[in-house]
């Protein structure tokens, strides 16, 4: 077991919260995760043309559909950042997180086919998204103080996944994953072009792969 020293009033308050908590996630654990980031392409011009009520409604409709897909593949939506989201796969130590994350990413593009007819009818516009996934180690735990606390992941894997999602814009793709992610996929996934790119905050260049879909058969 691990005991943390209590040296001041803040330590004491946090220790009491930990003791009262009914979930083990209060104690951070290192996990090998698949981290997925997704962002809406050119969302700002779309939002600027809407009333505030409509902006909230459209985002909530989008996030509802995306969360359905992510949860159906065993993922957990950890955060919403503006019109973007972050999802985690493998938070309970379950395996196959890379495959589940990539399948979820593909499912998110399919969910757009349900959302876009509605957006076209109501607003004369459609959405498209970019997705990035990386597999690596991160610390998973509950961050914040109730009622604002949430399960979150912290670590290099999270930062890299975010940079991979952003790299889509640079190379003109919609779905990029890291080499570490591809190494855990089987032949059922269709992988296309590869790109050797620098990633902000990391030294050297890194090979990223475009995901095209699932192989038939």
mmCIF file with all atom_site columns, C-alpha atoms in Angstrom:
data_model
loop_
_atom_site.group_PDB
_atom_site.id
_atom_site.type_symbol
_atom_site.label_atom_id
_atom_site.label_alt_id
_atom_site.label_comp_id
_atom_site.label_asym_id
_atom_site.label_entity_id
_atom_site.label_seq_id
_atom_site.pdbx_PDB_ins_code
_atom_site.Cartn_x
_atom_site.Cartn_y
_atom_site.Cartn_z
_atom_site.occupancy
_atom_site.B_iso_or_equiv
_atom_site.pdbx_formal_charge
_atom_site.auth_seq_id
_atom_site.auth_comp_id
_atom_site.auth_asym_id
_atom_site.auth_atom_id
_atom_site.pdbx_PDB_model_num
ATOM 1   C CA . UNK A 1 1   ? 0.000   0.000  0.000   1.00 0.00 ? 1   UNK A CA 1
ATOM 2   C CA . UNK A 1 2   ? 1.007   3.638  -0.476  1.00 0.00 ? 2   UNK A CA 1
ATOM 3   C CA . UNK A 1 3   ? 0.662   6.293  2.183   1.00 0.00 ? 3   UNK A CA 1
ATOM 4   C CA . UNK A 1 4   ? 0.967   9.970  1.383   1.00 0.00 ? 4   UNK A CA 1
ATOM 5   C CA . UNK A 1 5   ? 2.200   12.306 4.133   1.00 0.00 ? 5   UNK A CA 1
ATOM 6   C CA . UNK A 1 6   ? -0.262  14.910 5.405   1.00 0.00 ? 6   UNK A CA 1
ATOM 7   C CA . UNK A 1 7   ? 1.678   18.087 6.084   1.00 0.00 ? 7   UNK A CA 1
ATOM 8   C CA . UNK A 1 8   ? -0.867  20.923 5.962   1.00 0.00 ? 8   UNK A CA 1
ATOM 9   C CA . UNK A 1 9   ? -4.582  21.755 5.852   1.00 0.00 ? 9   UNK A CA 1
ATOM 10  C CA . UNK A 1 10  ? -4.827  21.160 2.090   1.00 0.00 ? 10  UNK A CA 1
ATOM 11  C CA . UNK A 1 11  ? -3.284  17.698 2.407   1.00 0.00 ? 11  UNK A CA 1
ATOM 12  C CA . UNK A 1 12  ? -5.737  16.963 5.213   1.00 0.00 ? 12  UNK A CA 1
ATOM 13  C CA . UNK A 1 13  ? -8.739  18.098 3.170   1.00 0.00 ? 13  UNK A CA 1
ATOM 14  C CA . UNK A 1 14  ? -7.651  16.020 0.171   1.00 0.00 ? 14  UNK A CA 1
ATOM 15  C CA . UNK A 1 15  ? -7.012  12.991 2.358   1.00 0.00 ? 15  UNK A CA 1
ATOM 16  C CA . UNK A 1 16  ? -10.536 13.289 3.768   1.00 0.00 ? 16  UNK A CA 1
ATOM 17  C CA . UNK A 1 17  ? -11.964 13.488 0.273   1.00 0.00 ? 17  UNK A CA 1
ATOM 18  C CA . UNK A 1 18  ? -10.008 10.399 -0.734  1.00 0.00 ? 18  UNK A CA 1
ATOM 19  C CA . UNK A 1 19  ? -11.277 8.490  2.294   1.00 0.00 ? 19  UNK A CA 1
ATOM 20  C CA . UNK A 1 20  ? -14.881 9.469  1.591   1.00 0.00 ? 20  UNK A CA 1
ATOM 21  C CA . UNK A 1 21  ? -14.680 8.661  -2.117  1.00 0.00 ? 21  UNK A CA 1
ATOM 22  C CA . UNK A 1 22  ? -16.271 5.410  -3.204  1.00 0.00 ? 22  UNK A CA 1
ATOM 23  C CA . UNK A 1 23  ? -14.159 5.100  -6.366  1.00 0.00 ? 23  UNK A CA 1
ATOM 24  C CA . UNK A 1 24  ? -10.620 3.847  -6.733  1.00 0.00 ? 24  UNK A CA 1
ATOM 25  C CA . UNK A 1 25  ? -9.969  6.402  -9.476  1.00 0.00 ? 25  UNK A CA 1
ATOM 26  C CA . UNK A 1 26  ? -9.117  8.968  -6.797  1.00 0.00 ? 26  UNK A CA 1
ATOM 27  C CA . UNK A 1 27  ? -5.708  7.306  -6.694  1.00 0.00 ? 27  UNK A CA 1
ATOM 28  C CA . UNK A 1 28  ? -3.851  7.864  -9.958  1.00 0.00 ? 28  UNK A CA 1
ATOM 29  C CA . UNK A 1 29  ? -2.832  4.741  -11.852 1.00 0.00 ? 29  UNK A CA 1
ATOM 30  C CA . UNK A 1 30  ? -0.566  4.443  -14.866 1.00 0.00 ? 30  UNK A CA 1
ATOM 31  C CA . UNK A 1 31  ? -2.319  2.795  -17.786 1.00 0.00 ? 31  UNK A CA 1
ATOM 32  C CA . UNK A 1 32  ? -1.477  2.058  -21.392 1.00 0.00 ? 32  UNK A CA 1
ATOM 33  C CA . UNK A 1 33  ? -4.193  4.021  -23.152 1.00 0.00 ? 33  UNK A CA 1
ATOM 34  C CA . UNK A 1 34  ? -5.393  4.816  -26.613 1.00 0.00 ? 34  UNK A CA 1
ATOM 35  C CA . UNK A 1 35  ? -6.104  8.553  -26.578 1.00 0.00 ? 35  UNK A CA 1
ATOM 36  C CA . UNK A 1 36  ? -8.421  9.979  -29.239 1.00 0.00 ? 36  UNK A CA 1
ATOM 37  C CA . UNK A 1 37  ? -8.816  13.646 -30.100 1.00 0.00 ? 37  UNK A CA 1
ATOM 38  C CA . UNK A 1 38  ? -11.446 14.933 -32.512 1.00 0.00 ? 38  UNK A CA 1
ATOM 39  C CA . UNK A 1 39  ? -12.152 18.429 -33.762 1.00 0.00 ? 39  UNK A CA 1
ATOM 40  C CA . UNK A 1 40  ? -14.745 19.950 -36.100 1.00 0.00 ? 40  UNK A CA 1
ATOM 41  C CA . UNK A 1 41  ? -13.259 21.413 -39.286 1.00 0.00 ? 41  UNK A CA 1
ATOM 42  C CA . UNK A 1 42  ? -14.005 25.123 -39.812 1.00 0.00 ? 42  UNK A CA 1
ATOM 43  C CA . UNK A 1 43  ? -16.456 25.235 -36.941 1.00 0.00 ? 43  UNK A CA 1
ATOM 44  C CA . UNK A 1 44  ? -15.822 28.879 -35.989 1.00 0.00 ? 44  UNK A CA 1
ATOM 45  C CA . UNK A 1 45  ? -17.329 30.421 -39.180 1.00 0.00 ? 45  UNK A CA 1
ATOM 46  C CA . UNK A 1 46  ? -20.317 28.093 -38.771 1.00 0.00 ? 46  UNK A CA 1
ATOM 47  C CA . UNK A 1 47  ? -20.856 29.113 -35.143 1.00 0.00 ? 47  UNK A CA 1
ATOM 48  C CA . UNK A 1 48  ? -20.471 32.805 -35.892 1.00 0.00 ? 48  UNK A CA 1
ATOM 49  C CA . UNK A 1 49  ? -23.440 32.609 -38.259 1.00 0.00 ? 49  UNK A CA 1
ATOM 50  C CA . UNK A 1 50  ? -25.763 31.163 -35.579 1.00 0.00 ? 50  UNK A CA 1
ATOM 51  C CA . UNK A 1 51  ? -27.620 32.490 -32.579 1.00 0.00 ? 51  UNK A CA 1
ATOM 52  C CA . UNK A 1 52  ? -26.086 31.477 -29.225 1.00 0.00 ? 52  UNK A CA 1
ATOM 53  C CA . UNK A 1 53  ? -29.015 29.129 -28.601 1.00 0.00 ? 53  UNK A CA 1
ATOM 54  C CA . UNK A 1 54  ? -28.355 27.327 -31.875 1.00 0.00 ? 54  UNK A CA 1
ATOM 55  C CA . UNK A 1 55  ? -24.608 27.045 -31.202 1.00 0.00 ? 55  UNK A CA 1
ATOM 56  C CA . UNK A 1 56  ? -25.292 25.215 -27.956 1.00 0.00 ? 56  UNK A CA 1
ATOM 57  C CA . UNK A 1 57  ? -27.971 23.033 -29.527 1.00 0.00 ? 57  UNK A CA 1
ATOM 58  C CA . UNK A 1 58  ? -25.806 21.990 -32.482 1.00 0.00 ? 58  UNK A CA 1
ATOM 59  C CA . UNK A 1 59  ? -22.797 21.170 -30.291 1.00 0.00 ? 59  UNK A CA 1
ATOM 60  C CA . UNK A 1 60  ? -24.902 19.171 -27.857 1.00 0.00 ? 60  UNK A CA 1
ATOM 61  C CA . UNK A 1 61  ? -26.415 17.197 -30.731 1.00 0.00 ? 61  UNK A CA 1
ATOM 62  C CA . UNK A 1 62  ? -22.943 16.540 -32.173 1.00 0.00 ? 62  UNK A CA 1
ATOM 63  C CA . UNK A 1 63  ? -21.421 15.538 -28.823 1.00 0.00 ? 63  UNK A CA 1
ATOM 64  C CA . UNK A 1 64  ? -24.363 13.240 -28.071 1.00 0.00 ? 64  UNK A CA 1
ATOM 65  C CA . UNK A 1 65  ? -23.839 11.266 -31.278 1.00 0.00 ? 65  UNK A CA 1
ATOM 66  C CA . UNK A 1 66  ? -20.047 11.136 -30.878 1.00 0.00 ? 66  UNK A CA 1
ATOM 67  C CA . UNK A 1 67  ? -20.297 9.991  -27.251 1.00 0.00 ? 67  UNK A CA 1
ATOM 68  C CA . UNK A 1 68  ? -22.680 7.214  -28.290 1.00 0.00 ? 68  UNK A CA 1
ATOM 69  C CA . UNK A 1 69  ? -20.098 5.898  -30.741 1.00 0.00 ? 69  UNK A CA 1
ATOM 70  C CA . UNK A 1 70  ? -17.191 6.184  -28.303 1.00 0.00 ? 70  UNK A CA 1
ATOM 71  C CA . UNK A 1 71  ? -19.067 4.461  -25.491 1.00 0.00 ? 71  UNK A CA 1
ATOM 72  C CA . UNK A 1 72  ? -20.220 1.658  -27.802 1.00 0.00 ? 72  UNK A CA 1
ATOM 73  C CA . UNK A 1 73  ? -16.523 0.827  -28.330 1.00 0.00 ? 73  UNK A CA 1
ATOM 74  C CA . UNK A 1 74  ? -15.687 0.865  -24.628 1.00 0.00 ? 74  UNK A CA 1
ATOM 75  C CA . UNK A 1 75  ? -14.288 4.402  -24.611 1.00 0.00 ? 75  UNK A CA 1
ATOM 76  C CA . UNK A 1 76  ? -14.753 7.211  -22.124 1.00 0.00 ? 76  UNK A CA 1
ATOM 77  C CA . UNK A 1 77  ? -15.196 10.858 -23.101 1.00 0.00 ? 77  UNK A CA 1
ATOM 78  C CA . UNK A 1 78  ? -12.787 12.601 -20.767 1.00 0.00 ? 78  UNK A CA 1
ATOM 79  C CA . UNK A 1 79  ? -13.094 16.186 -21.891 1.00 0.00 ? 79  UNK A CA 1
ATOM 80  C CA . UNK A 1 80  ? -14.810 18.650 -24.201 1.00 0.00 ? 80  UNK A CA 1
ATOM 81  C CA . UNK A 1 81  ? -12.618 21.505 -25.422 1.00 0.00 ? 81  UNK A CA 1
ATOM 82  C CA . UNK A 1 82  ? -14.690 24.013 -27.373 1.00 0.00 ? 82  UNK A CA 1
ATOM 83  C CA . UNK A 1 83  ? -15.880 22.040 -30.384 1.00 0.00 ? 83  UNK A CA 1
ATOM 84  C CA . UNK A 1 84  ? -13.312 19.290 -29.744 1.00 0.00 ? 84  UNK A CA 1
ATOM 85  C CA . UNK A 1 85  ? -13.351 16.233 -27.536 1.00 0.00 ? 85  UNK A CA 1
ATOM 86  C CA . UNK A 1 86  ? -10.894 13.799 -25.959 1.00 0.00 ? 86  UNK A CA 1
ATOM 87  C CA . UNK A 1 87  ? -11.710 10.138 -25.382 1.00 0.00 ? 87  UNK A CA 1
ATOM 88  C CA . UNK A 1 88  ? -9.790  7.415  -23.551 1.00 0.00 ? 88  UNK A CA 1
ATOM 89  C CA . UNK A 1 89  ? -9.706  3.689  -24.242 1.00 0.00 ? 89  UNK A CA 1
ATOM 90  C CA . UNK A 1 90  ? -8.183  1.259  -21.737 1.00 0.00 ? 90  UNK A CA 1
ATOM 91  C CA . UNK A 1 91  ? -8.785  3.197  -18.517 1.00 0.00 ? 91  UNK A CA 1
ATOM 92  C CA . UNK A 1 92  ? -9.681  -0.005 -16.654 1.00 0.00 ? 92  UNK A CA 1
ATOM 93  C CA . UNK A 1 93  ? -6.689  -1.916 -17.928 1.00 0.00 ? 93  UNK A CA 1
ATOM 94  C CA . UNK A 1 94  ? -8.745  -3.714 -20.569 1.00 0.00 ? 94  UNK A CA 1
ATOM 95  C CA . UNK A 1 95  ? -6.864  -4.675 -23.715 1.00 0.00 ? 95  UNK A CA 1
ATOM 96  C CA . UNK A 1 96  ? -7.385  -4.080 -27.432 1.00 0.00 ? 96  UNK A CA 1
ATOM 97  C CA . UNK A 1 97  ? -7.580  -0.340 -26.818 1.00 0.00 ? 97  UNK A CA 1
ATOM 98  C CA . UNK A 1 98  ? -5.919  0.638  -30.106 1.00 0.00 ? 98  UNK A CA 1
ATOM 99  C CA . UNK A 1 99  ? -8.390  -1.314 -32.234 1.00 0.00 ? 99  UNK A CA 1
ATOM 100 C CA . UNK A 1 100 ? -11.362 -0.069 -30.245 1.00 0.00 ? 100 UNK A CA 1
ATOM 101 C CA . UNK A 1 101 ? -10.215 3.534  -30.519 1.00 0.00 ? 101 UNK A CA 1
ATOM 102 C CA . UNK A 1 102 ? -9.686  3.312  -34.288 1.00 0.00 ? 102 UNK A CA 1
ATOM 103 C CA . UNK A 1 103 ? -13.053 1.626  -34.766 1.00 0.00 ? 103 UNK A CA 1
ATOM 104 C CA . UNK A 1 104 ? -14.601 4.420  -32.715 1.00 0.00 ? 104 UNK A CA 1
ATOM 105 C CA . UNK A 1 105 ? -12.898 7.015  -34.899 1.00 0.00 ? 105 UNK A CA 1
ATOM 106 C CA . UNK A 1 106 ? -14.294 5.388  -38.021 1.00 0.00 ? 106 UNK A CA 1
ATOM 107 C CA . UNK A 1 107 ? -17.702 5.218  -36.348 1.00 0.00 ? 107 UNK A CA 1
ATOM 108 C CA . UNK A 1 108 ? -17.586 8.934  -35.654 1.00 0.00 ? 108 UNK A CA 1
ATOM 109 C CA . UNK A 1 109 ? -17.306 9.642  -39.371 1.00 0.00 ? 109 UNK A CA 1
ATOM 110 C CA . UNK A 1 110 ? -20.292 7.371  -39.942 1.00 0.00 ? 110 UNK A CA 1
ATOM 111 C CA . UNK A 1 111 ? -22.253 9.253  -37.267 1.00 0.00 ? 111 UNK A CA 1
ATOM 112 C CA . UNK A 1 112 ? -21.721 12.451 -39.248 1.00 0.00 ? 112 UNK A CA 1
ATOM 113 C CA . UNK A 1 113 ? -23.862 10.881 -41.971 1.00 0.00 ? 113 UNK A CA 1
ATOM 114 C CA . UNK A 1 114 ? -26.719 10.912 -39.458 1.00 0.00 ? 114 UNK A CA 1
ATOM 115 C CA . UNK A 1 115 ? -26.009 14.438 -38.247 1.00 0.00 ? 115 UNK A CA 1
ATOM 116 C CA . UNK A 1 116 ? -25.336 16.216 -41.546 1.00 0.00 ? 116 UNK A CA 1
ATOM 117 C CA . UNK A 1 117 ? -28.787 15.843 -43.154 1.00 0.00 ? 117 UNK A CA 1
ATOM 118 C CA . UNK A 1 118 ? -30.220 17.544 -40.076 1.00 0.00 ? 118 UNK A CA 1
ATOM 119 C CA . UNK A 1 119 ? -27.656 20.360 -40.234 1.00 0.00 ? 119 UNK A CA 1
ATOM 120 C CA . UNK A 1 120 ? -28.255 20.789 -43.957 1.00 0.00 ? 120 UNK A CA 1
ATOM 121 C CA . UNK A 1 121 ? -32.014 21.052 -43.435 1.00 0.00 ? 121 UNK A CA 1
ATOM 122 C CA . UNK A 1 122 ? -31.812 23.419 -40.478 1.00 0.00 ? 122 UNK A CA 1
ATOM 123 C CA . UNK A 1 123 ? -28.796 25.569 -41.346 1.00 0.00 ? 123 UNK A CA 1
ATOM 124 C CA . UNK A 1 124 ? -27.758 24.802 -44.919 1.00 0.00 ? 124 UNK A CA 1
ATOM 125 C CA . UNK A 1 125 ? -24.343 23.567 -43.724 1.00 0.00 ? 125 UNK A CA 1
ATOM 126 C CA . UNK A 1 126 ? -22.582 20.309 -42.897 1.00 0.00 ? 126 UNK A CA 1
ATOM 127 C CA . UNK A 1 127 ? -19.838 19.216 -40.505 1.00 0.00 ? 127 UNK A CA 1
ATOM 128 C CA . UNK A 1 128 ? -16.625 17.352 -41.102 1.00 0.00 ? 128 UNK A CA 1
ATOM 129 C CA . UNK A 1 129 ? -14.110 16.320 -38.444 1.00 0.00 ? 129 UNK A CA 1
ATOM 130 C CA . UNK A 1 130 ? -10.468 15.427 -37.946 1.00 0.00 ? 130 UNK A CA 1
ATOM 131 C CA . UNK A 1 131 ? -9.391  12.591 -35.660 1.00 0.00 ? 131 UNK A CA 1
ATOM 132 C CA . UNK A 1 132 ? -6.009  11.712 -34.158 1.00 0.00 ? 132 UNK A CA 1
ATOM 133 C CA . UNK A 1 133 ? -5.071  8.709  -32.009 1.00 0.00 ? 133 UNK A CA 1
ATOM 134 C CA . UNK A 1 134 ? -1.956  7.730  -30.082 1.00 0.00 ? 134 UNK A CA 1
ATOM 135 C CA . UNK A 1 135 ? -1.282  4.762  -27.793 1.00 0.00 ? 135 UNK A CA 1
ATOM 136 C CA . UNK A 1 136 ? 1.012   5.198  -24.811 1.00 0.00 ? 136 UNK A CA 1
ATOM 137 C CA . UNK A 1 137 ? 1.329   5.433  -21.045 1.00 0.00 ? 137 UNK A CA 1
ATOM 138 C CA . UNK A 1 138 ? -0.636  8.006  -19.062 1.00 0.00 ? 138 UNK A CA 1
ATOM 139 C CA . UNK A 1 139 ? -1.701  8.532  -15.472 1.00 0.00 ? 139 UNK A CA 1
ATOM 140 C CA . UNK A 1 140 ? -5.461  8.087  -15.026 1.00 0.00 ? 140 UNK A CA 1
ATOM 141 C CA . UNK A 1 141 ? -7.200  9.502  -11.990 1.00 0.00 ? 141 UNK A CA 1
ATOM 142 C CA . UNK A 1 142 ? -9.932  11.776 -10.717 1.00 0.00 ? 142 UNK A CA 1
ATOM 143 C CA . UNK A 1 143 ? -8.886  15.420 -10.988 1.00 0.00 ? 143 UNK A CA 1
ATOM 144 C CA . UNK A 1 144 ? -10.594 18.365 -9.314  1.00 0.00 ? 144 UNK A CA 1
ATOM 145 C CA . UNK A 1 145 ? -12.869 18.842 -6.329  1.00 0.00 ? 145 UNK A CA 1
ATOM 146 C CA . UNK A 1 146 ? -16.497 17.680 -6.287  1.00 0.00 ? 146 UNK A CA 1
ATOM 147 C CA . UNK A 1 147 ? -18.853 18.542 -7.862  1.00 0.00 ? 147 UNK A CA 1
ATOM 148 C CA . UNK A 1 148 ? -16.411 19.662 -10.575 1.00 0.00 ? 148 UNK A CA 1
ATOM 149 C CA . UNK A 1 149 ? -14.162 16.602 -10.453 1.00 0.00 ? 149 UNK A CA 1
ATOM 150 C CA . UNK A 1 150 ? -13.718 14.304 -13.434 1.00 0.00 ? 150 UNK A CA 1
ATOM 151 C CA . UNK A 1 151 ? -11.778 11.262 -14.552 1.00 0.00 ? 151 UNK A CA 1
ATOM 152 C CA . UNK A 1 152 ? -8.819  12.466 -16.591 1.00 0.00 ? 152 UNK A CA 1
ATOM 153 C CA . UNK A 1 153 ? -5.579  11.289 -18.152 1.00 0.00 ? 153 UNK A CA 1
ATOM 154 C CA . UNK A 1 154 ? -2.300  13.142 -17.851 1.00 0.00 ? 154 UNK A CA 1
ATOM 155 C CA . UNK A 1 155 ? 0.943   12.415 -19.638 1.00 0.00 ? 155 UNK A CA 1
ATOM 156 C CA . UNK A 1 156 ? 2.914   12.454 -22.827 1.00 0.00 ? 156 UNK A CA 1
ATOM 157 C CA . UNK A 1 157 ? 0.450   10.167 -24.634 1.00 0.00 ? 157 UNK A CA 1
ATOM 158 C CA . UNK A 1 158 ? -2.265  12.783 -24.271 1.00 0.00 ? 158 UNK A CA 1
ATOM 159 C CA . UNK A 1 159 ? -0.097  15.581 -25.644 1.00 0.00 ? 159 UNK A CA 1
ATOM 160 C CA . UNK A 1 160 ? 1.047   13.483 -28.601 1.00 0.00 ? 160 UNK A CA 1
ATOM 161 C CA . UNK A 1 161 ? -2.509  12.469 -29.501 1.00 0.00 ? 161 UNK A CA 1
ATOM 162 C CA . UNK A 1 162 ? -3.544  16.120 -29.547 1.00 0.00 ? 162 UNK A CA 1
ATOM 163 C CA . UNK A 1 163 ? -0.624  16.992 -31.860 1.00 0.00 ? 163 UNK A CA 1
ATOM 164 C CA . UNK A 1 164 ? -1.495  14.114 -34.178 1.00 0.00 ? 164 UNK A CA 1
ATOM 165 C CA . UNK A 1 165 ? -5.061  15.367 -34.540 1.00 0.00 ? 165 UNK A CA 1
ATOM 166 C CA . UNK A 1 166 ? -3.724  18.836 -35.406 1.00 0.00 ? 166 UNK A CA 1
ATOM 167 C CA . UNK A 1 167 ? -1.315  17.333 -37.973 1.00 0.00 ? 167 UNK A CA 1
ATOM 168 C CA . UNK A 1 168 ? -4.292  16.350 -40.134 1.00 0.00 ? 168 UNK A CA 1
ATOM 169 C CA . UNK A 1 169 ? -4.638  19.971 -41.159 1.00 0.00 ? 169 UNK A CA 1
ATOM 170 C CA . UNK A 1 170 ? -1.009  20.155 -42.200 1.00 0.00 ? 170 UNK A CA 1
ATOM 171 C CA . UNK A 1 171 ? -1.084  17.125 -44.516 1.00 0.00 ? 171 UNK A CA 1
ATOM 172 C CA . UNK A 1 172 ? -4.696  17.343 -45.697 1.00 0.00 ? 172 UNK A CA 1
ATOM 173 C CA . UNK A 1 173 ? -6.052  14.213 -44.008 1.00 0.00 ? 173 UNK A CA 1
ATOM 174 C CA . UNK A 1 174 ? -8.991  13.499 -41.728 1.00 0.00 ? 174 UNK A CA 1
ATOM 175 C CA . UNK A 1 175 ? -7.771  10.560 -39.637 1.00 0.00 ? 175 UNK A CA 1
ATOM 176 C CA . UNK A 1 176 ? -4.176  10.085 -38.497 1.00 0.00 ? 176 UNK A CA 1
ATOM 177 C CA . UNK A 1 177 ? -2.724  7.656  -35.975 1.00 0.00 ? 177 UNK A CA 1
ATOM 178 C CA . UNK A 1 178 ? 0.738   7.087  -34.547 1.00 0.00 ? 178 UNK A CA 1
ATOM 179 C CA . UNK A 1 179 ? 3.122   4.267  -35.408 1.00 0.00 ? 179 UNK A CA 1
ATOM 180 C CA . UNK A 1 180 ? 2.529   2.875  -31.904 1.00 0.00 ? 180 UNK A CA 1
ATOM 181 C CA . UNK A 1 181 ? -1.172  2.683  -32.684 1.00 0.00 ? 181 UNK A CA 1
ATOM 182 C CA . UNK A 1 182 ? -0.699  0.930  -36.030 1.00 0.00 ? 182 UNK A CA 1
ATOM 183 C CA . UNK A 1 183 ? 1.623   -1.624 -34.444 1.00 0.00 ? 183 UNK A CA 1
ATOM 184 C CA . UNK A 1 184 ? -1.317  -2.867 -32.327 1.00 0.00 ? 184 UNK A CA 1
ATOM 185 C CA . UNK A 1 185 ? -3.802  -3.175 -35.217 1.00 0.00 ? 185 UNK A CA 1
ATOM 186 C CA . UNK A 1 186 ? -4.484  -6.314 -37.204 1.00 0.00 ? 186 UNK A CA 1
ATOM 187 C CA . UNK A 1 187 ? -5.090  -6.756 -40.934 1.00 0.00 ? 187 UNK A CA 1
ATOM 188 C CA . UNK A 1 188 ? -8.770  -5.827 -40.635 1.00 0.00 ? 188 UNK A CA 1
ATOM 189 C CA . UNK A 1 189 ? -7.831  -2.136 -40.732 1.00 0.00 ? 189 UNK A CA 1
ATOM 190 C CA . UNK A 1 190 ? -7.064  -0.335 -43.978 1.00 0.00 ? 190 UNK A CA 1
ATOM 191 C CA . UNK A 1 191 ? -4.082  1.985  -43.531 1.00 0.00 ? 191 UNK A CA 1
ATOM 192 C CA . UNK A 1 192 ? -3.082  4.373  -46.307 1.00 0.00 ? 192 UNK A CA 1
ATOM 193 C CA . UNK A 1 193 ? -0.354  6.951  -46.659 1.00 0.00 ? 193 UNK A CA 1
ATOM 194 C CA . UNK A 1 194 ? 2.365   7.537  -44.105 1.00 0.00 ? 194 UNK A CA 1
ATOM 195 C CA . UNK A 1 195 ? 3.875   10.897 -43.183 1.00 0.00 ? 195 UNK A CA 1
ATOM 196 C CA . UNK A 1 196 ? 7.118   11.660 -41.366 1.00 0.00 ? 196 UNK A CA 1
ATOM 197 C CA . UNK A 1 197 ? 6.508   14.835 -39.424 1.00 0.00 ? 197 UNK A CA 1
ATOM 198 C CA . UNK A 1 198 ? 7.846   16.777 -36.456 1.00 0.00 ? 198 UNK A CA 1
ATOM 199 C CA . UNK A 1 199 ? 5.531   16.852 -33.453 1.00 0.00 ? 199 UNK A CA 1
ATOM 200 C CA . UNK A 1 200 ? 5.522   19.968 -31.317 1.00 0.00 ? 200 UNK A CA 1
ATOM 201 C CA . UNK A 1 201 ? 7.194   19.321 -27.983 1.00 0.00 ? 201 UNK A CA 1
ATOM 202 C CA . UNK A 1 202 ? 8.918   16.139 -29.200 1.00 0.00 ? 202 UNK A CA 1
ATOM 203 C CA . UNK A 1 203 ? 12.376  15.817 -30.698 1.00 0.00 ? 203 UNK A CA 1
ATOM 204 C CA . UNK A 1 204 ? 12.978  14.478 -34.202 1.00 0.00 ? 204 UNK A CA 1
ATOM 205 C CA . UNK A 1 205 ? 10.296  13.367 -36.640 1.00 0.00 ? 205 UNK A CA 1
ATOM 206 C CA . UNK A 1 206 ? 7.553   10.812 -36.147 1.00 0.00 ? 206 UNK A CA 1
ATOM 207 C CA . UNK A 1 207 ? 5.779   8.529  -38.594 1.00 0.00 ? 207 UNK A CA 1
ATOM 208 C CA . UNK A 1 208 ? 2.011   8.971  -38.738 1.00 0.00 ? 208 UNK A CA 1
ATOM 209 C CA . UNK A 1 209 ? -0.416  6.855  -40.737 1.00 0.00 ? 209 UNK A CA 1
ATOM 210 C CA . UNK A 1 210 ? -3.682  7.704  -42.438 1.00 0.00 ? 210 UNK A CA 1
ATOM 211 C CA . UNK A 1 211 ? -6.577  5.391  -41.542 1.00 0.00 ? 211 UNK A CA 1
ATOM 212 C CA . UNK A 1 212 ? -8.931  4.764  -44.460 1.00 0.00 ? 212 UNK A CA 1
ATOM 213 C CA . UNK A 1 213 ? -11.387 2.239  -43.077 1.00 0.00 ? 213 UNK A CA 1
ATOM 214 C CA . UNK A 1 214 ? -11.909 -1.456 -42.523 1.00 0.00 ? 214 UNK A CA 1
ATOM 215 C CA . UNK A 1 215 ? -10.916 -4.121 -44.983 1.00 0.00 ? 215 UNK A CA 1
ATOM 216 C CA . UNK A 1 216 ? -13.836 -6.152 -46.342 1.00 0.00 ? 216 UNK A CA 1
ATOM 217 C CA . UNK A 1 217 ? -14.027 -9.862 -45.732 1.00 0.00 ? 217 UNK A CA 1
#
